[in-house]
Amino acid sequence: MSIVNAKEILIQAVEERYAVGAFNITNLVQMEGVVDAHIEMHAPLIIQTSVTPSKFLGQEVIPAIYQAIAETAPIPICLHLDHCREVDYCKSCADKGWTNIMIDASRLPFEENIQQTKEVVDYCHALGGISVEGELGTVSGVEDQIVVAEDVSQLCDPEQAMIFIEETGVDLLAPAIGTAHGVYKTANPKVDFDRFARISEMVNGKEVRVPLVVHGGTGLPENYVRKLVSLGGAKFNVSTDLKRTWIDAVYGYISENRDEYNPGKLDAHARKATKEKVKEWIAMFGSAGKA
Ligand SMILES: [Zn+2]
């Protein structure tokens, strides 16, 4: 159907309390598997690339493939740059065709986070058609997950979130609430639902202003995912689960077909495995039938 930015597909998600999945990809076949799942389930989609794969695959190549796929797909698709810490690289990806840019200045002091985020927002809004995601508080790596979850000072402060939104004009906000990147080592990660609910009510209670983003989807129990979505988590990031699915599918295929030298068969197997995994997430997000 179309090339879209994230904000334009997330407003409806907040209003109707479902989430649009934001899936990290590192190669073309994986991207196609993610797209297959969303077309099959009629769901809107955000494709994400981290900075390293964007450089590896090429800053020209990814948007070209994305545009070719999105222009002919029967669903809206956004291309998102994830966790970029360099203002200049954010700007260059906006120039090249990414339609949502995340400037992650969350490790910097509050005022510097505002300053860098605003610089990217101003740039992207001047270009037009590009939305910007900012982060407040720190989403930990898995090693620090419990420590960070217990250290409330690292989580997103609701009052600060309002100031951050006012001063930067940011389109999407990722508030740190205790979710973590990687794989959770505990069966019951400490997620601060009350904090998330407070932020959601303050930011989007009267009207949908700035859709909220949940990072660290992989490994969250299903009831956590559904609860975060019901509280207003409109963009839900999944990365590690797709990486594991890819590696396991490729490893499994090669192990069972050691004499097969047709890479197309391997690709088809991994593409299908990716599609099936992504469909599980779409079902949890409630986004099926929304496109
Ligand atoms: Zn993240």
GROMACS .gro file of C-alpha atoms and ligand atoms in nm:
model
  292
    1MET     CA    1   0.000   0.000   0.000
    2SER     CA    2   0.245   0.259   0.102
    3ILE     CA    3   0.558   0.409   0.238
    4VAL     CA    4   0.466   0.564   0.572
    5ASN     CA    5   0.636   0.709   0.877
    6ALA     CA    6   0.581   0.556   1.218
    7LYS     CA    7   0.367   0.825   1.375
    8GLU     CA    8   0.097   0.815   1.111
    9ILE     CA    9   0.031   0.444   1.168
   10LEU     CA   10   0.069   0.459   1.546
   11ILE     CA   11  -0.203   0.712   1.628
   12GLN     CA   12  -0.470   0.454   1.547
   13ALA     CA   13  -0.276   0.191   1.740
   14VAL     CA   14  -0.288   0.402   2.056
   15GLU     CA   15  -0.656   0.476   2.013
   16GLU     CA   16  -0.751   0.114   1.954
   17ARG     CA   17  -0.497  -0.033   2.196
   18TYR     CA   18  -0.295  -0.256   1.970
   19ALA     CA   19   0.075  -0.238   1.888
   20VAL     CA   20   0.257  -0.224   1.558
   21GLY     CA   21   0.551  -0.463   1.562
   22ALA     CA   22   0.891  -0.312   1.491
   23PHE     CA   23   1.111  -0.596   1.373
   24ASN     CA   24   1.490  -0.571   1.349
   25ILE     CA   25   1.634  -0.723   1.035
   26THR     CA   26   1.992  -0.780   0.930
   27ASN     CA   27   1.943  -0.914   0.578
   28LEU     CA   28   1.708  -0.905   0.280
   29VAL     CA   29   1.556  -1.251   0.316
   30GLN     CA   30   1.476  -1.180   0.679
   31MET     CA   31   1.308  -0.856   0.573
   32GLU     CA   32   1.096  -1.049   0.324
   33GLY     CA   33   0.995  -1.302   0.590
   34VAL     CA   34   0.882  -1.019   0.818
   35VAL     CA   35   0.685  -0.861   0.533
   36ASP     CA   36   0.528  -1.197   0.436
   37ALA     CA   37   0.386  -1.238   0.787
   38HIS     CA   38   0.235  -0.891   0.790
   39ILE     CA   39   0.078  -0.924   0.447
   40GLU     CA   40  -0.070  -1.259   0.543
   41MET     CA   41  -0.219  -1.113   0.863
   42HIS     CA   42  -0.311  -0.774   0.715
   43ALA     CA   43  -0.107  -0.587   0.975
   44PRO     CA   44   0.080  -0.256   0.955
   45LEU     CA   45   0.457  -0.294   0.988
   46ILE     CA   46   0.769  -0.116   1.103
   47ILE     CA   47   1.094  -0.262   0.969
   48GLN     CA   48   1.393  -0.169   1.184
   49THR     CA   49   1.762  -0.162   1.115
   50SER     CA   50   2.029  -0.101   1.374
   51VAL     CA   51   2.322   0.119   1.280
   52THR     CA   52   2.571  -0.166   1.216
   53PRO     CA   53   2.353  -0.359   0.965
   54SER     CA   54   2.261  -0.032   0.798
   55LYS     CA   55   2.630   0.026   0.730
   56PHE     CA   56   2.697  -0.336   0.635
   57LEU     CA   57   2.409  -0.366   0.387
   58GLY     CA   58   2.457  -0.011   0.270
   59GLN     CA   59   2.287   0.318   0.339
   60GLU     CA   60   2.172   0.335  -0.023
   61VAL     CA   61   2.069  -0.030  -0.053
   62ILE     CA   62   1.831  -0.070   0.241
   63PRO     CA   63   1.597   0.219   0.152
   64ALA     CA   64   1.596   0.109  -0.213
   65ILE     CA   65   1.483  -0.243  -0.121
   66TYR     CA   66   1.240  -0.108   0.137
   67GLN     CA   67   1.083   0.129  -0.114
   68ALA     CA   68   1.049  -0.141  -0.378
   69ILE     CA   69   0.874  -0.370  -0.129
   70ALA     CA   70   0.658  -0.104   0.040
   71GLU     CA   71   0.533   0.050  -0.282
   72THR     CA   72   0.381  -0.278  -0.395
   73ALA     CA   73   0.281  -0.431  -0.059
   74PRO     CA   74  -0.089  -0.417   0.034
   75ILE     CA   75  -0.003  -0.285   0.382
   76PRO     CA   76   0.162   0.033   0.517
   77ILE     CA   77   0.532  -0.016   0.597
   78CYS     CA   78   0.772   0.215   0.780
   79LEU     CA   79   1.154   0.192   0.777
   80HIS     CA   80   1.301   0.277   1.117
   81LEU     CA   81   1.661   0.344   1.221
   82ASP     CA   82   1.708   0.202   1.571
   83HIS     CA   83   1.920   0.340   1.857
   84CYS     CA   84   2.141   0.577   1.665
   85ARG     CA   85   2.367   0.779   1.892
   86GLU     CA   86   2.511   1.008   1.627
   87VAL     CA   87   2.312   1.311   1.520
   88ASP     CA   88   2.488   1.329   1.182
   89TYR     CA   89   2.419   0.965   1.101
   90CYS     CA   90   2.052   1.015   1.195
   91LYS     CA   91   2.035   1.302   0.952
   92SER     CA   92   2.206   1.110   0.672
   93CYS     CA   93   1.963   0.817   0.708
   94ALA     CA   94   1.672   1.062   0.695
   95ASP     CA   95   1.822   1.196   0.372
   96LYS     CA   96   1.854   0.844   0.227
   97GLY     CA   97   1.497   0.729   0.281
   98TRP     CA   98   1.440   0.596   0.634
   99THR     CA   99   1.098   0.719   0.744
  100ASN     CA  100   1.143   0.699   1.120
  101ILE     CA  101   1.464   0.787   1.299
  102MET     CA  102   1.555   0.707   1.658
  103ILE     CA  103   1.808   0.940   1.812
  104ASP     CA  104   1.920   0.769   2.130
  105ALA     CA  105   2.081   1.029   2.353
  106SER     CA  106   1.940   0.866   2.665
  107ARG     CA  107   2.281   0.811   2.821
  108LEU     CA  108   2.356   1.181   2.817
  109PRO     CA  109   2.244   1.435   3.079
  110PHE     CA  110   1.879   1.540   3.037
  111GLU     CA  111   1.954   1.877   2.879
  112GLU     CA  112   2.189   1.724   2.623
  113ASN     CA  113   1.935   1.455   2.541
  114ILE     CA  114   1.681   1.732   2.474
  115GLN     CA  115   1.927   1.926   2.262
  116GLN     CA  116   2.033   1.634   2.041
  117THR     CA  117   1.680   1.499   2.005
  118LYS     CA  118   1.549   1.842   1.908
  119GLU     CA  119   1.821   1.881   1.649
  120VAL     CA  120   1.718   1.556   1.478
  121VAL     CA  121   1.347   1.639   1.511
  122ASP     CA  122   1.394   1.980   1.352
  123TYR     CA  123   1.596   1.830   1.069
  124CYS     CA  124   1.353   1.545   0.994
  125HIS     CA  125   1.046   1.764   1.017
  126ALA     CA  126   1.202   2.012   0.777
  127LEU     CA  127   1.261   1.728   0.528
  128GLY     CA  128   0.898   1.621   0.575
  129GLY     CA  129   0.735   1.281   0.608
  130ILE     CA  130   0.979   1.152   0.870
  131SER     CA  131   0.895   1.096   1.235
  132VAL     CA  132   1.148   1.081   1.520
  133GLU     CA  133   1.172   0.859   1.828
  134GLY     CA  134   1.354   0.967   2.144
  135GLU     CA  135   1.442   0.772   2.457
  136LEU     CA  136   1.427   0.879   2.817
  137GLY     CA  137   1.586   0.676   3.096
  138THR     CA  138   1.807   0.382   3.011
  139VAL     CA  139   1.694   0.052   2.859
  140SER     CA  140   1.952  -0.185   2.996
  141GLY     CA  141   2.144  -0.469   2.846
  142VAL     CA  142   2.045  -0.799   2.992
  143GLU     CA  143   2.337  -0.820   3.232
  144ASP     CA  144   2.220  -0.508   3.405
  145GLN     CA  145   1.852  -0.578   3.385
  146ILE     CA  146   1.784  -0.646   3.749
  147VAL     CA  147   2.019  -0.376   3.870
  148VAL     CA  148   1.861  -0.116   3.646
  149ALA     CA  149   1.509  -0.225   3.727
  150GLU     CA  150   1.584  -0.172   4.093
  151ASP     CA  151   1.756   0.156   4.032
  152VAL     CA  152   1.455   0.378   3.980
  153SER     CA  153   1.674   0.676   3.890
  154GLN     CA  154   1.749   0.508   3.556
  155LEU     CA  155   1.383   0.467   3.468
  156CYS     CA  156   1.182   0.732   3.286
  157ASP     CA  157   1.044   1.004   3.510
  158PRO     CA  158   0.687   1.095   3.400
  159GLU     CA  159   0.729   1.469   3.472
  160GLN     CA  160   1.053   1.474   3.277
  161ALA     CA  161   0.880   1.293   2.992
  162MET     CA  162   0.636   1.580   2.955
  163ILE     CA  163   0.917   1.837   2.952
  164PHE     CA  164   1.112   1.626   2.703
  165ILE     CA  165   0.813   1.609   2.468
  166GLU     CA  166   0.740   1.982   2.497
  167GLU     CA  167   1.096   2.091   2.437
  168THR     CA  168   1.195   1.851   2.160
  169GLY     CA  169   0.874   1.812   1.959
  170VAL     CA  170   0.957   1.442   1.936
  171ASP     CA  171   0.698   1.215   1.765
  172LEU     CA  172   0.748   0.892   1.959
  173LEU     CA  173   0.881   0.830   2.308
  174ALA     CA  174   1.060   0.521   2.439
  175PRO     CA  175   1.041   0.550   2.819
  176ALA     CA  176   1.268   0.318   3.016
  177ILE     CA  177   1.040   0.106   3.236
  178GLY     CA  178   1.264  -0.190   3.320
  179THR     CA  179   1.248  -0.388   2.995
  180ALA     CA  180   1.586  -0.492   2.860
  181HIS     CA  181   1.761  -0.578   2.537
  182GLY     CA  182   1.882  -0.930   2.472
  183VAL     CA  183   1.745  -1.227   2.661
  184TYR     CA  184   1.597  -1.203   3.008
  185LYS     CA  185   1.773  -1.425   3.257
  186THR     CA  186   1.478  -1.424   3.491
  187ALA     CA  187   1.130  -1.562   3.424
  188ASN     CA  188   0.976  -1.255   3.585
  189PRO     CA  189   1.150  -0.941   3.462
  190LYS     CA  190   1.082  -0.633   3.673
  191VAL     CA  191   0.874  -0.415   3.450
  192ASP     CA  192   0.731  -0.100   3.606
  193PHE     CA  193   0.375  -0.117   3.470
  194ASP     CA  194   0.249   0.159   3.700
  195ARG     CA  195   0.512   0.397   3.573
  196PHE     CA  196   0.428   0.310   3.214
  197ALA     CA  197   0.056   0.361   3.281
  198ARG     CA  198   0.125   0.702   3.440
  199ILE     CA  199   0.336   0.815   3.146
  200SER     CA  200   0.076   0.689   2.899
  201GLU     CA  201  -0.203   0.874   3.078
  202MET     CA  202  -0.005   1.198   3.107
  203VAL     CA  203   0.114   1.194   2.746
  204ASN     CA  204  -0.183   1.049   2.559
  205GLY     CA  205  -0.469   1.063   2.810
  206LYS     CA  206  -0.664   1.353   2.658
  207GLU     CA  207  -0.560   1.310   2.296
  208VAL     CA  208  -0.296   1.097   2.127
  209ARG     CA  209   0.012   1.316   2.121
  210VAL     CA  210   0.320   1.098   2.129
  211PRO     CA  211   0.278   0.720   2.087
  212LEU     CA  212   0.490   0.518   2.330
  213VAL     CA  213   0.750   0.259   2.234
  214VAL     CA  214   0.843  -0.057   2.423
  215HIS     CA  215   1.199  -0.182   2.374
  216GLY     CA  216   1.324  -0.527   2.467
  217GLY     CA  217   1.027  -0.738   2.355
  218THR     CA  218   1.218  -1.067   2.330
  219GLY     CA  219   1.159  -1.293   2.626
  220LEU     CA  220   0.883  -1.093   2.790
  221PRO     CA  221   0.605  -1.321   2.910
  222GLU     CA  222   0.298  -1.300   2.687
  223ASN     CA  223   0.082  -1.147   2.960
  224TYR     CA  224   0.344  -0.870   3.004
  225VAL     CA  225   0.333  -0.796   2.632
  226ARG     CA  226  -0.045  -0.782   2.626
  227LYS     CA  227  -0.056  -0.564   2.937
  228LEU     CA  228   0.195  -0.315   2.798
  229VAL     CA  229  -0.006  -0.294   2.476
  230SER     CA  230  -0.330  -0.240   2.668
  231LEU     CA  231  -0.162   0.042   2.863
  232GLY     CA  232  -0.067   0.223   2.542
  233GLY     CA  233   0.253   0.062   2.412
  234ALA     CA  234   0.197   0.131   2.042
  235LYS     CA  235   0.534   0.041   1.889
  236PHE     CA  236   0.683  -0.283   2.014
  237ASN     CA  237   1.043  -0.367   1.928
  238VAL     CA  238   1.155  -0.723   1.863
  239SER     CA  239   1.515  -0.795   1.771
  240THR     CA  240   1.683  -1.081   1.955
  241ASP     CA  241   1.400  -1.327   1.888
  242LEU     CA  242   1.437  -1.281   1.512
  243LYS     CA  243   1.814  -1.320   1.530
  244ARG     CA  244   1.776  -1.646   1.717
  245THR     CA  245   1.505  -1.767   1.481
  246TRP     CA  246   1.728  -1.696   1.183
  247ILE     CA  247   2.039  -1.864   1.320
  248ASP     CA  248   1.846  -2.166   1.447
  249ALA     CA  249   1.662  -2.208   1.116
  250VAL     CA  250   1.981  -2.187   0.911
  251TYR     CA  251   2.172  -2.414   1.145
  252GLY     CA  252   1.887  -2.665   1.153
  253TYR     CA  253   1.853  -2.674   0.776
  254ILE     CA  254   2.223  -2.716   0.710
  255SER     CA  255   2.254  -2.984   0.976
  256GLU     CA  256   1.973  -3.186   0.822
  257ASN     CA  257   2.069  -3.123   0.458
  258ARG     CA  258   2.447  -3.128   0.464
  259ASP     CA  259   2.470  -3.230   0.096
  260GLU     CA  260   2.232  -2.965  -0.033
  261TYR     CA  261   2.412  -2.686  -0.220
  262ASN     CA  262   2.117  -2.479  -0.339
  263PRO     CA  263   2.123  -2.159  -0.131
  264GLY     CA  264   1.773  -2.077  -0.252
  265LYS     CA  265   1.633  -2.367  -0.052
  266LEU     CA  266   1.815  -2.252   0.260
  267ASP     CA  267   1.683  -1.898   0.211
  268ALA     CA  268   1.327  -2.022   0.160
  269HIS     CA  269   1.348  -2.225   0.480
  270ALA     CA  270   1.480  -1.931   0.685
  271ARG     CA  271   1.229  -1.691   0.531
  272LYS     CA  272   0.941  -1.919   0.627
  273ALA     CA  273   1.076  -1.968   0.981
  274THR     CA  274   1.097  -1.590   1.019
  275LYS     CA  275   0.742  -1.550   0.890
  276GLU     CA  276   0.601  -1.805   1.134
  277LYS     CA  277   0.781  -1.647   1.431
  278VAL     CA  278   0.665  -1.299   1.341
  279LYS     CA  279   0.305  -1.417   1.312
  280GLU     CA  280   0.317  -1.518   1.680
  281TRP     CA  281   0.415  -1.162   1.770
  282ILE     CA  282   0.145  -1.007   1.551
  283ALA     CA  283  -0.114  -1.219   1.733
  284MET     CA  284   0.013  -1.088   2.070
  285PHE     CA  285   0.017  -0.729   1.949
  286GLY     CA  286  -0.343  -0.739   1.822
  287SER     CA  287  -0.244  -0.575   1.494
  288ALA     CA  288  -0.387  -0.842   1.263
  289GLY     CA  289  -0.653  -0.702   1.034
  290LYS     CA  290  -0.554  -0.340   1.106
  291ALA     CA  291  -0.409  -0.280   0.761
  292ZN      ZN  292   1.594  -0.080   2.191
   0.00000   0.00000   0.00000
